[in-house]
Amino acid sequence: MDKLEEILLAVERKESLPVSHTHWPVVRLISFRTFNRSDYQRIRWFQSMISEQFRIQLVAVGGGYGCTKISFAVKARTAAEAQRFILSMLGSEEFRSLGVEAEFRVAISDEPYIRSDLKTGELELSEAAKIQQIVNVMAQEVMLMGNDTNITKIEGGVSNSNLAIGSGNNTLQLNHQSESKALVELLRDMRSVVDNDSSISPAQKQEVNEQIEAATEEAKKEKPKKSLLKSYAESLKSIESISSSAKKLLVLLGVVA
């Protein structure tokens, strides 16, 4: 069971949640800042994008305070497939880009030991990891010899995947300043409504405003992530006073509210 919400609550208490038992291999992702509940949607977006791009699941199973550490169990069809993914993903430009977007900086696997600096691409590999990578490449070459149709798929899974980030509907292309301005203005209005809503408790008001601020920062980017903005809007729909505005936000994103 995914424990992301519990982990972020533990971080706010300056505590750590022990890694729950799992038979799946585990990867630790480390941020260079302290996360809080306002980062929930961003990390969920990261998990969904990894699932979409790589066809595996990252399940939060533990983590804690400091430079926030979150341990993810890597779930695939088999444990061997999950292990092969770990060997390829830590050197994958796509994985690193998504990790940096989610504000992680380092990814670490202990079995075998691999440490990846997501920002620079610098890798540290144990001898066991190097040997396993060679074995994986040889196995993939054998598959290529047997089936030419696998070429594109396999090339995308070794170390420099050719899968395109931002393809499909993942990136919202805002080619005109007016479109971006409309999103930002709507979010600003939502912030004003929340600030004046006496029915919302101070704690909830802070949490909602943190989500609005995070959504605003994303909307200001040259190519904001549509799926991330959608997740913020879906979450904000639950607040009665801004529910209609959140639905308008979804419409602006091209999503039927």
PDB file of C-alpha atoms in Angstrom:
ATOM      1  CA  MET A   1       0.000   0.000   0.000  1.00  0.00           C
ATOM      2  CA  ASP A   2       1.341   3.411  -0.975  1.00  0.00           C
ATOM      3  CA  LYS A   3       2.249   5.540   2.073  1.00  0.00           C
ATOM      4  CA  LEU A   4       3.099   8.876   0.483  1.00  0.00           C
ATOM      5  CA  GLU A   5       0.626  10.860   2.590  1.00  0.00           C
ATOM      6  CA  GLU A   6       1.912   9.260   5.813  1.00  0.00           C
ATOM      7  CA  ILE A   7       5.517   9.952   4.796  1.00  0.00           C
ATOM      8  CA  LEU A   8       4.865  13.645   4.168  1.00  0.00           C
ATOM      9  CA  LEU A   9       3.043  13.955   7.494  1.00  0.00           C
ATOM     10  CA  ALA A  10       6.032  12.310   9.214  1.00  0.00           C
ATOM     11  CA  VAL A  11       8.347  14.797   7.503  1.00  0.00           C
ATOM     12  CA  GLU A  12       6.315  17.713   8.877  1.00  0.00           C
ATOM     13  CA  ARG A  13       6.697  16.175  12.361  1.00  0.00           C
ATOM     14  CA  LYS A  14      10.463  15.909  11.720  1.00  0.00           C
ATOM     15  CA  GLU A  15      10.195  12.136  11.885  1.00  0.00           C
ATOM     16  CA  SER A  16      10.798   9.169   9.593  1.00  0.00           C
ATOM     17  CA  LEU A  17       8.488   6.367   8.546  1.00  0.00           C
ATOM     18  CA  PRO A  18      10.347   3.009   8.457  1.00  0.00           C
ATOM     19  CA  VAL A  19      10.359   1.229   5.108  1.00  0.00           C
ATOM     20  CA  SER A  20       7.561  -1.320   5.134  1.00  0.00           C
ATOM     21  CA  HIS A  21       8.377  -4.897   4.186  1.00  0.00           C
ATOM     22  CA  THR A  22       8.227  -5.602   0.461  1.00  0.00           C
ATOM     23  CA  HIS A  23       9.604  -8.317  -1.779  1.00  0.00           C
ATOM     24  CA  TRP A  24      10.028  -5.770  -4.583  1.00  0.00           C
ATOM     25  CA  PRO A  25      13.396  -4.003  -5.021  1.00  0.00           C
ATOM     26  CA  VAL A  26      13.518  -0.528  -3.472  1.00  0.00           C
ATOM     27  CA  VAL A  27      14.932   2.744  -4.787  1.00  0.00           C
ATOM     28  CA  ARG A  28      15.494   5.794  -2.560  1.00  0.00           C
ATOM     29  CA  LEU A  29      14.924   9.262  -3.994  1.00  0.00           C
ATOM     30  CA  ILE A  30      16.407  12.198  -2.109  1.00  0.00           C
ATOM     31  CA  SER A  31      15.525  15.879  -2.364  1.00  0.00           C
ATOM     32  CA  PHE A  32      17.873  18.689  -1.359  1.00  0.00           C
ATOM     33  CA  ARG A  33      15.056  20.408   0.502  1.00  0.00           C
ATOM     34  CA  THR A  34      12.349  19.391   2.978  1.00  0.00           C
ATOM     35  CA  PHE A  35       9.057  18.385   1.390  1.00  0.00           C
ATOM     36  CA  ASN A  36       5.646  19.035   2.931  1.00  0.00           C
ATOM     37  CA  ARG A  37       2.028  18.223   2.141  1.00  0.00           C
ATOM     38  CA  SER A  38       1.949  20.795  -0.662  1.00  0.00           C
ATOM     39  CA  ASP A  39       4.328  18.509  -2.589  1.00  0.00           C
ATOM     40  CA  TYR A  40       1.834  15.632  -2.578  1.00  0.00           C
ATOM     41  CA  GLN A  41       0.362  16.342  -6.020  1.00  0.00           C
ATOM     42  CA  ARG A  42       3.781  16.853  -7.589  1.00  0.00           C
ATOM     43  CA  ILE A  43       5.059  13.491  -6.340  1.00  0.00           C
ATOM     44  CA  ARG A  44       1.843  11.770  -7.421  1.00  0.00           C
ATOM     45  CA  TRP A  45       2.368  13.316 -10.854  1.00  0.00           C
ATOM     46  CA  PHE A  46       5.918  11.922 -10.879  1.00  0.00           C
ATOM     47  CA  GLN A  47       4.652   8.433  -9.991  1.00  0.00           C
ATOM     48  CA  SER A  48       1.981   8.528 -12.706  1.00  0.00           C
ATOM     49  CA  MET A  49       4.458   9.718 -15.349  1.00  0.00           C
ATOM     50  CA  ILE A  50       6.939   6.979 -14.435  1.00  0.00           C
ATOM     51  CA  SER A  51       4.141   4.429 -14.738  1.00  0.00           C
ATOM     52  CA  GLU A  52       3.108   5.838 -18.116  1.00  0.00           C
ATOM     53  CA  GLN A  53       6.622   6.104 -19.541  1.00  0.00           C
ATOM     54  CA  PHE A  54       8.175   2.920 -18.172  1.00  0.00           C
ATOM     55  CA  ARG A  55       5.210   0.611 -17.469  1.00  0.00           C
ATOM     56  CA  ILE A  56       6.159  -0.007 -13.843  1.00  0.00           C
ATOM     57  CA  GLN A  57       4.859   1.334 -10.538  1.00  0.00           C
ATOM     58  CA  LEU A  58       6.755   3.278  -7.901  1.00  0.00           C
ATOM     59  CA  VAL A  59       5.037   2.679  -4.562  1.00  0.00           C
ATOM     60  CA  ALA A  60       6.065   4.906  -1.632  1.00  0.00           C
ATOM     61  CA  VAL A  61       6.944   2.555   1.241  1.00  0.00           C
ATOM     62  CA  GLY A  62       8.934   4.752   3.643  1.00  0.00           C
ATOM     63  CA  GLY A  63      10.942   7.909   4.135  1.00  0.00           C
ATOM     64  CA  GLY A  64      11.442  10.893   6.351  1.00  0.00           C
ATOM     65  CA  TYR A  65      12.702  14.255   7.459  1.00  0.00           C
ATOM     66  CA  GLY A  66      15.776  16.241   6.459  1.00  0.00           C
ATOM     67  CA  CYS A  67      16.674  16.392   2.814  1.00  0.00           C
ATOM     68  CA  THR A  68      13.488  14.443   2.303  1.00  0.00           C
ATOM     69  CA  LYS A  69      14.070  10.789   1.468  1.00  0.00           C
ATOM     70  CA  ILE A  70      11.302   8.684  -0.034  1.00  0.00           C
ATOM     71  CA  SER A  71      11.797   4.965  -0.617  1.00  0.00           C
ATOM     72  CA  PHE A  72       9.837   3.532  -3.521  1.00  0.00           C
ATOM     73  CA  ALA A  73       9.191  -0.154  -4.131  1.00  0.00           C
ATOM     74  CA  VAL A  74       9.610  -0.875  -7.845  1.00  0.00           C
ATOM     75  CA  LYS A  75       6.671  -3.055  -8.910  1.00  0.00           C
ATOM     76  CA  ALA A  76       6.671  -4.783 -12.271  1.00  0.00           C
ATOM     77  CA  ARG A  77       5.342  -8.052 -13.699  1.00  0.00           C
ATOM     78  CA  THR A  78       8.270  -9.905 -12.099  1.00  0.00           C
ATOM     79  CA  ALA A  79      11.037  -9.058  -9.622  1.00  0.00           C
ATOM     80  CA  ALA A  80      13.611  -9.687 -12.350  1.00  0.00           C
ATOM     81  CA  GLU A  81      11.887  -7.171 -14.621  1.00  0.00           C
ATOM     82  CA  ALA A  82      11.847  -4.634 -11.791  1.00  0.00           C
ATOM     83  CA  GLN A  83      15.584  -5.163 -11.260  1.00  0.00           C
ATOM     84  CA  ARG A  84      16.305  -4.693 -14.955  1.00  0.00           C
ATOM     85  CA  PHE A  85      14.332  -1.453 -14.848  1.00  0.00           C
ATOM     86  CA  ILE A  86      16.435  -0.172 -11.929  1.00  0.00           C
ATOM     87  CA  LEU A  87      19.629  -0.852 -13.860  1.00  0.00           C
ATOM     88  CA  SER A  88      18.344   1.111 -16.848  1.00  0.00           C
ATOM     89  CA  MET A  89      16.319   3.891 -15.213  1.00  0.00           C
ATOM     90  CA  LEU A  90      19.108   5.422 -13.132  1.00  0.00           C
ATOM     91  CA  GLY A  91      21.021   6.147 -16.330  1.00  0.00           C
ATOM     92  CA  SER A  92      17.927   7.192 -18.257  1.00  0.00           C
ATOM     93  CA  GLU A  93      17.647  10.831 -19.283  1.00  0.00           C
ATOM     94  CA  GLU A  94      13.841  10.543 -19.171  1.00  0.00           C
ATOM     95  CA  PHE A  95      13.833   9.236 -15.601  1.00  0.00           C
ATOM     96  CA  ARG A  96      16.300  11.902 -14.487  1.00  0.00           C
ATOM     97  CA  SER A  97      14.269  14.681 -16.097  1.00  0.00           C
ATOM     98  CA  LEU A  98      11.057  13.572 -14.393  1.00  0.00           C
ATOM     99  CA  GLY A  99      12.878  13.198 -11.067  1.00  0.00           C
ATOM    100  CA  VAL A 100      14.300  16.714 -11.264  1.00  0.00           C
ATOM    101  CA  GLU A 101      10.862  18.087 -12.203  1.00  0.00           C
ATOM    102  CA  ALA A 102       9.510  16.475  -9.018  1.00  0.00           C
ATOM    103  CA  GLU A 103      12.398  18.185  -7.151  1.00  0.00           C
ATOM    104  CA  PHE A 104      14.370  15.038  -6.370  1.00  0.00           C
ATOM    105  CA  ARG A 105      18.130  15.284  -6.788  1.00  0.00           C
ATOM    106  CA  VAL A 106      19.596  11.830  -6.108  1.00  0.00           C
ATOM    107  CA  ALA A 107      18.377   8.264  -6.735  1.00  0.00           C
ATOM    108  CA  ILE A 108      19.984   5.309  -4.966  1.00  0.00           C
ATOM    109  CA  SER A 109      19.614   1.555  -5.322  1.00  0.00           C
ATOM    110  CA  ASP A 110      21.355  -0.623  -2.727  1.00  0.00           C
ATOM    111  CA  GLU A 111      21.045  -4.036  -4.415  1.00  0.00           C
ATOM    112  CA  PRO A 112      23.053  -3.679  -6.572  1.00  0.00           C
ATOM    113  CA  TYR A 113      24.483  -0.350  -5.448  1.00  0.00           C
ATOM    114  CA  ILE A 114      23.828   2.455  -7.941  1.00  0.00           C
ATOM    115  CA  ARG A 115      23.806   6.160  -7.184  1.00  0.00           C
ATOM    116  CA  SER A 116      22.555   8.603  -9.793  1.00  0.00           C
ATOM    117  CA  ASP A 117      22.799  12.378  -9.608  1.00  0.00           C
ATOM    118  CA  LEU A 118      19.565  13.215 -11.401  1.00  0.00           C
ATOM    119  CA  LYS A 119      20.675  16.731 -12.277  1.00  0.00           C
ATOM    120  CA  THR A 120      24.147  16.019 -13.687  1.00  0.00           C
ATOM    121  CA  GLY A 121      23.684  12.407 -14.792  1.00  0.00           C
ATOM    122  CA  GLU A 122      26.765  11.305 -12.862  1.00  0.00           C
ATOM    123  CA  LEU A 123      26.574   7.596 -11.961  1.00  0.00           C
ATOM    124  CA  GLU A 124      28.288   5.484  -9.327  1.00  0.00           C
ATOM    125  CA  LEU A 125      27.988   1.729  -9.913  1.00  0.00           C
ATOM    126  CA  SER A 126      29.225  -1.224  -7.889  1.00  0.00           C
ATOM    127  CA  GLU A 127      30.996  -4.053  -9.717  1.00  0.00           C
ATOM    128  CA  ALA A 128      27.850  -6.161  -9.357  1.00  0.00           C
ATOM    129  CA  ALA A 129      25.802  -3.453 -11.083  1.00  0.00           C
ATOM    130  CA  LYS A 130      28.315  -3.179 -13.947  1.00  0.00           C
ATOM    131  CA  ILE A 131      28.275  -6.947 -14.490  1.00  0.00           C
ATOM    132  CA  GLN A 132      24.487  -7.032 -14.426  1.00  0.00           C
ATOM    133  CA  GLN A 133      24.294  -4.240 -16.989  1.00  0.00           C
ATOM    134  CA  ILE A 134      26.522  -6.224 -19.349  1.00  0.00           C
ATOM    135  CA  VAL A 135      24.308  -9.291 -18.888  1.00  0.00           C
ATOM    136  CA  ASN A 136      21.197  -7.228 -19.640  1.00  0.00           C
ATOM    137  CA  VAL A 137      22.675  -5.731 -22.810  1.00  0.00           C
ATOM    138  CA  MET A 138      23.717  -9.175 -24.059  1.00  0.00           C
ATOM    139  CA  ALA A 139      20.209 -10.530 -23.397  1.00  0.00           C
ATOM    140  CA  GLN A 140      18.659  -7.612 -25.276  1.00  0.00           C
ATOM    141  CA  GLU A 141      20.994  -8.184 -28.247  1.00  0.00           C
ATOM    142  CA  VAL A 142      19.832 -11.786 -28.425  1.00  0.00           C
ATOM    143  CA  MET A 143      16.206 -10.589 -28.459  1.00  0.00           C
ATOM    144  CA  LEU A 144      17.004  -8.147 -31.266  1.00  0.00           C
ATOM    145  CA  MET A 145      18.475 -10.914 -33.393  1.00  0.00           C
ATOM    146  CA  GLY A 146      15.285 -12.913 -32.984  1.00  0.00           C
ATOM    147  CA  ASN A 147      12.741 -10.151 -33.606  1.00  0.00           C
ATOM    148  CA  ASP A 148      13.393  -6.967 -35.574  1.00  0.00           C
ATOM    149  CA  THR A 149      10.166  -5.393 -34.344  1.00  0.00           C
ATOM    150  CA  ASN A 150      11.668  -5.110 -30.839  1.00  0.00           C
ATOM    151  CA  ILE A 151      14.409  -2.687 -31.896  1.00  0.00           C
ATOM    152  CA  THR A 152      12.649   0.553 -30.977  1.00  0.00           C
ATOM    153  CA  LYS A 153      11.250  -0.831 -27.726  1.00  0.00           C
ATOM    154  CA  ILE A 154      14.539  -2.280 -26.514  1.00  0.00           C
ATOM    155  CA  GLU A 155      16.657   0.708 -27.459  1.00  0.00           C
ATOM    156  CA  GLY A 156      14.360   2.740 -25.255  1.00  0.00           C
ATOM    157  CA  GLY A 157      14.997   0.529 -22.245  1.00  0.00           C
ATOM    158  CA  VAL A 158      18.779   0.171 -21.982  1.00  0.00           C
ATOM    159  CA  SER A 159      20.356   3.348 -20.672  1.00  0.00           C
ATOM    160  CA  ASN A 160      19.276   6.194 -22.943  1.00  0.00           C
ATOM    161  CA  SER A 161      15.598   5.649 -23.601  1.00  0.00           C
ATOM    162  CA  ASN A 162      14.153   7.207 -26.728  1.00  0.00           C
ATOM    163  CA  LEU A 163      10.730   7.734 -25.201  1.00  0.00           C
ATOM    164  CA  ALA A 164       9.748  11.366 -25.557  1.00  0.00           C
ATOM    165  CA  ILE A 165       8.868  13.325 -22.460  1.00  0.00           C
ATOM    166  CA  GLY A 166       6.168  15.851 -23.179  1.00  0.00           C
ATOM    167  CA  SER A 167       4.589  13.727 -25.901  1.00  0.00           C
ATOM    168  CA  GLY A 168       0.848  13.297 -26.148  1.00  0.00           C
ATOM    169  CA  ASN A 169      -1.022  15.391 -23.586  1.00  0.00           C
ATOM    170  CA  ASN A 170       1.642  15.523 -20.885  1.00  0.00           C
ATOM    171  CA  THR A 171       2.843  19.035 -21.645  1.00  0.00           C
ATOM    172  CA  LEU A 172       0.550  21.995 -22.059  1.00  0.00           C
ATOM    173  CA  GLN A 173       1.870  24.054 -24.950  1.00  0.00           C
ATOM    174  CA  LEU A 174       1.137  27.668 -24.097  1.00  0.00           C
ATOM    175  CA  ASN A 175       2.249  29.500 -27.210  1.00  0.00           C
ATOM    176  CA  HIS A 176       0.622  32.797 -26.273  1.00  0.00           C
ATOM    177  CA  GLN A 177       1.196  34.848 -23.157  1.00  0.00           C
ATOM    178  CA  SER A 178      -2.540  35.444 -22.881  1.00  0.00           C
ATOM    179  CA  GLU A 179      -3.219  31.737 -22.259  1.00  0.00           C
ATOM    180  CA  SER A 180      -0.683  31.560 -19.462  1.00  0.00           C
ATOM    181  CA  LYS A 181      -1.954  34.850 -18.058  1.00  0.00           C
ATOM    182  CA  ALA A 182      -5.517  33.498 -17.934  1.00  0.00           C
ATOM    183  CA  LEU A 183      -4.417  30.520 -15.847  1.00  0.00           C
ATOM    184  CA  VAL A 184      -2.392  32.665 -13.462  1.00  0.00           C
ATOM    185  CA  GLU A 185      -5.190  35.236 -13.038  1.00  0.00           C
ATOM    186  CA  LEU A 186      -7.751  32.524 -12.303  1.00  0.00           C
ATOM    187  CA  LEU A 187      -5.463  30.985  -9.688  1.00  0.00           C
ATOM    188  CA  ARG A 188      -4.867  34.413  -8.154  1.00  0.00           C
ATOM    189  CA  ASP A 189      -8.632  34.944  -7.881  1.00  0.00           C
ATOM    190  CA  MET A 190      -8.977  31.538  -6.250  1.00  0.00           C
ATOM    191  CA  ARG A 191      -6.321  32.509  -3.695  1.00  0.00           C
ATOM    192  CA  SER A 192      -8.253  35.679  -2.869  1.00  0.00           C
ATOM    193  CA  VAL A 193     -11.504  33.738  -2.374  1.00  0.00           C
ATOM    194  CA  VAL A 194      -9.782  31.234  -0.074  1.00  0.00           C
ATOM    195  CA  ASP A 195      -8.190  34.017   1.982  1.00  0.00           C
ATOM    196  CA  ASN A 196     -11.636  35.490   2.625  1.00  0.00           C
ATOM    197  CA  ASP A 197     -13.457  32.198   3.207  1.00  0.00           C
ATOM    198  CA  SER A 198     -14.276  32.040   6.937  1.00  0.00           C
ATOM    199  CA  SER A 199     -15.636  28.495   6.594  1.00  0.00           C
ATOM    200  CA  ILE A 200     -12.138  27.119   5.998  1.00  0.00           C
ATOM    201  CA  SER A 201      -9.958  26.418   9.027  1.00  0.00           C
ATOM    202  CA  PRO A 202      -6.553  28.152   9.193  1.00  0.00           C
ATOM    203  CA  ALA A 203      -4.722  24.838   8.742  1.00  0.00           C
ATOM    204  CA  GLN A 204      -6.789  23.860   5.709  1.00  0.00           C
ATOM    205  CA  LYS A 205      -6.509  27.377   4.311  1.00  0.00           C
ATOM    206  CA  GLN A 206      -2.719  27.153   4.467  1.00  0.00           C
ATOM    207  CA  GLU A 207      -2.738  23.772   2.738  1.00  0.00           C
ATOM    208  CA  VAL A 208      -5.078  24.980  -0.027  1.00  0.00           C
ATOM    209  CA  ASN A 209      -3.045  28.138  -0.585  1.00  0.00           C
ATOM    210  CA  GLU A 210       0.137  26.083  -0.850  1.00  0.00           C
ATOM    211  CA  GLN A 211      -1.483  24.029  -3.601  1.00  0.00           C
ATOM    212  CA  ILE A 212      -2.644  27.173  -5.399  1.00  0.00           C
ATOM    213  CA  GLU A 213       0.853  28.653  -5.142  1.00  0.00           C
ATOM    214  CA  ALA A 214       2.422  25.469  -6.521  1.00  0.00           C
ATOM    215  CA  ALA A 215      -0.093  25.438  -9.382  1.00  0.00           C
ATOM    216  CA  THR A 216       0.647  29.108 -10.091  1.00  0.00           C
ATOM    217  CA  GLU A 217       4.384  28.461 -10.308  1.00  0.00           C
ATOM    218  CA  GLU A 218       3.741  25.599 -12.717  1.00  0.00           C
ATOM    219  CA  ALA A 219       1.379  27.720 -14.836  1.00  0.00           C
ATOM    220  CA  LYS A 220       4.050  30.414 -15.211  1.00  0.00           C
ATOM    221  CA  LYS A 221       6.482  28.004 -16.858  1.00  0.00           C
ATOM    222  CA  GLU A 222       7.039  28.138 -20.608  1.00  0.00           C
ATOM    223  CA  LYS A 223       5.741  24.572 -20.978  1.00  0.00           C
ATOM    224  CA  PRO A 224       3.744  23.730 -17.852  1.00  0.00           C
ATOM    225  CA  LYS A 225       2.796  20.118 -17.215  1.00  0.00           C
ATOM    226  CA  LYS A 226      -0.867  19.689 -18.098  1.00  0.00           C
ATOM    227  CA  SER A 227      -1.249  16.524 -16.029  1.00  0.00           C
ATOM    228  CA  LEU A 228       0.238  18.230 -12.958  1.00  0.00           C
ATOM    229  CA  LEU A 229      -2.033  21.280 -13.259  1.00  0.00           C
ATOM    230  CA  LYS A 230      -4.985  18.943 -13.744  1.00  0.00           C
ATOM    231  CA  SER A 231      -4.159  17.126 -10.502  1.00  0.00           C
ATOM    232  CA  TYR A 232      -4.076  20.446  -8.607  1.00  0.00           C
ATOM    233  CA  ALA A 233      -7.410  21.504 -10.132  1.00  0.00           C
ATOM    234  CA  GLU A 234      -9.041  18.172  -9.287  1.00  0.00           C
ATOM    235  CA  SER A 235      -7.887  18.510  -5.686  1.00  0.00           C
ATOM    236  CA  LEU A 236      -9.098  22.129  -5.387  1.00  0.00           C
ATOM    237  CA  LYS A 237     -12.569  21.173  -6.669  1.00  0.00           C
ATOM    238  CA  SER A 238     -13.324  19.759  -3.212  1.00  0.00           C
ATOM    239  CA  ILE A 239     -13.260  23.287  -1.700  1.00  0.00           C
ATOM    240  CA  GLU A 240     -16.800  24.588  -2.080  1.00  0.00           C
ATOM    241  CA  SER A 241     -15.989  28.297  -2.427  1.00  0.00           C
ATOM    242  CA  ILE A 242     -13.569  27.727  -5.329  1.00  0.00           C
ATOM    243  CA  SER A 243     -15.106  24.605  -6.854  1.00  0.00           C
ATOM    244  CA  SER A 244     -16.519  26.482  -9.850  1.00  0.00           C
ATOM    245  CA  SER A 245     -13.180  28.227 -10.426  1.00  0.00           C
ATOM    246  CA  ALA A 246     -11.351  24.897 -10.281  1.00  0.00           C
ATOM    247  CA  LYS A 247     -13.731  23.591 -12.948  1.00  0.00           C
ATOM    248  CA  LYS A 248     -12.954  26.659 -15.095  1.00  0.00           C
ATOM    249  CA  LEU A 249      -9.289  25.867 -14.639  1.00  0.00           C
ATOM    250  CA  LEU A 250      -9.902  22.358 -15.983  1.00  0.00           C
ATOM    251  CA  VAL A 251     -11.715  23.848 -18.974  1.00  0.00           C
ATOM    252  CA  LEU A 252      -8.720  26.113 -19.679  1.00  0.00           C
ATOM    253  CA  LEU A 253      -6.550  23.003 -19.588  1.00  0.00           C
ATOM    254  CA  GLY A 254      -8.766  21.372 -22.187  1.00  0.00           C
ATOM    255  CA  VAL A 255     -10.274  18.934 -19.702  1.00  0.00           C
ATOM    256  CA  VAL A 256     -14.023  18.404 -19.350  1.00  0.00           C
ATOM    257  CA  ALA A 257     -14.725  19.482 -15.761  1.00  0.00           C
TER     258      ALA A 257
END
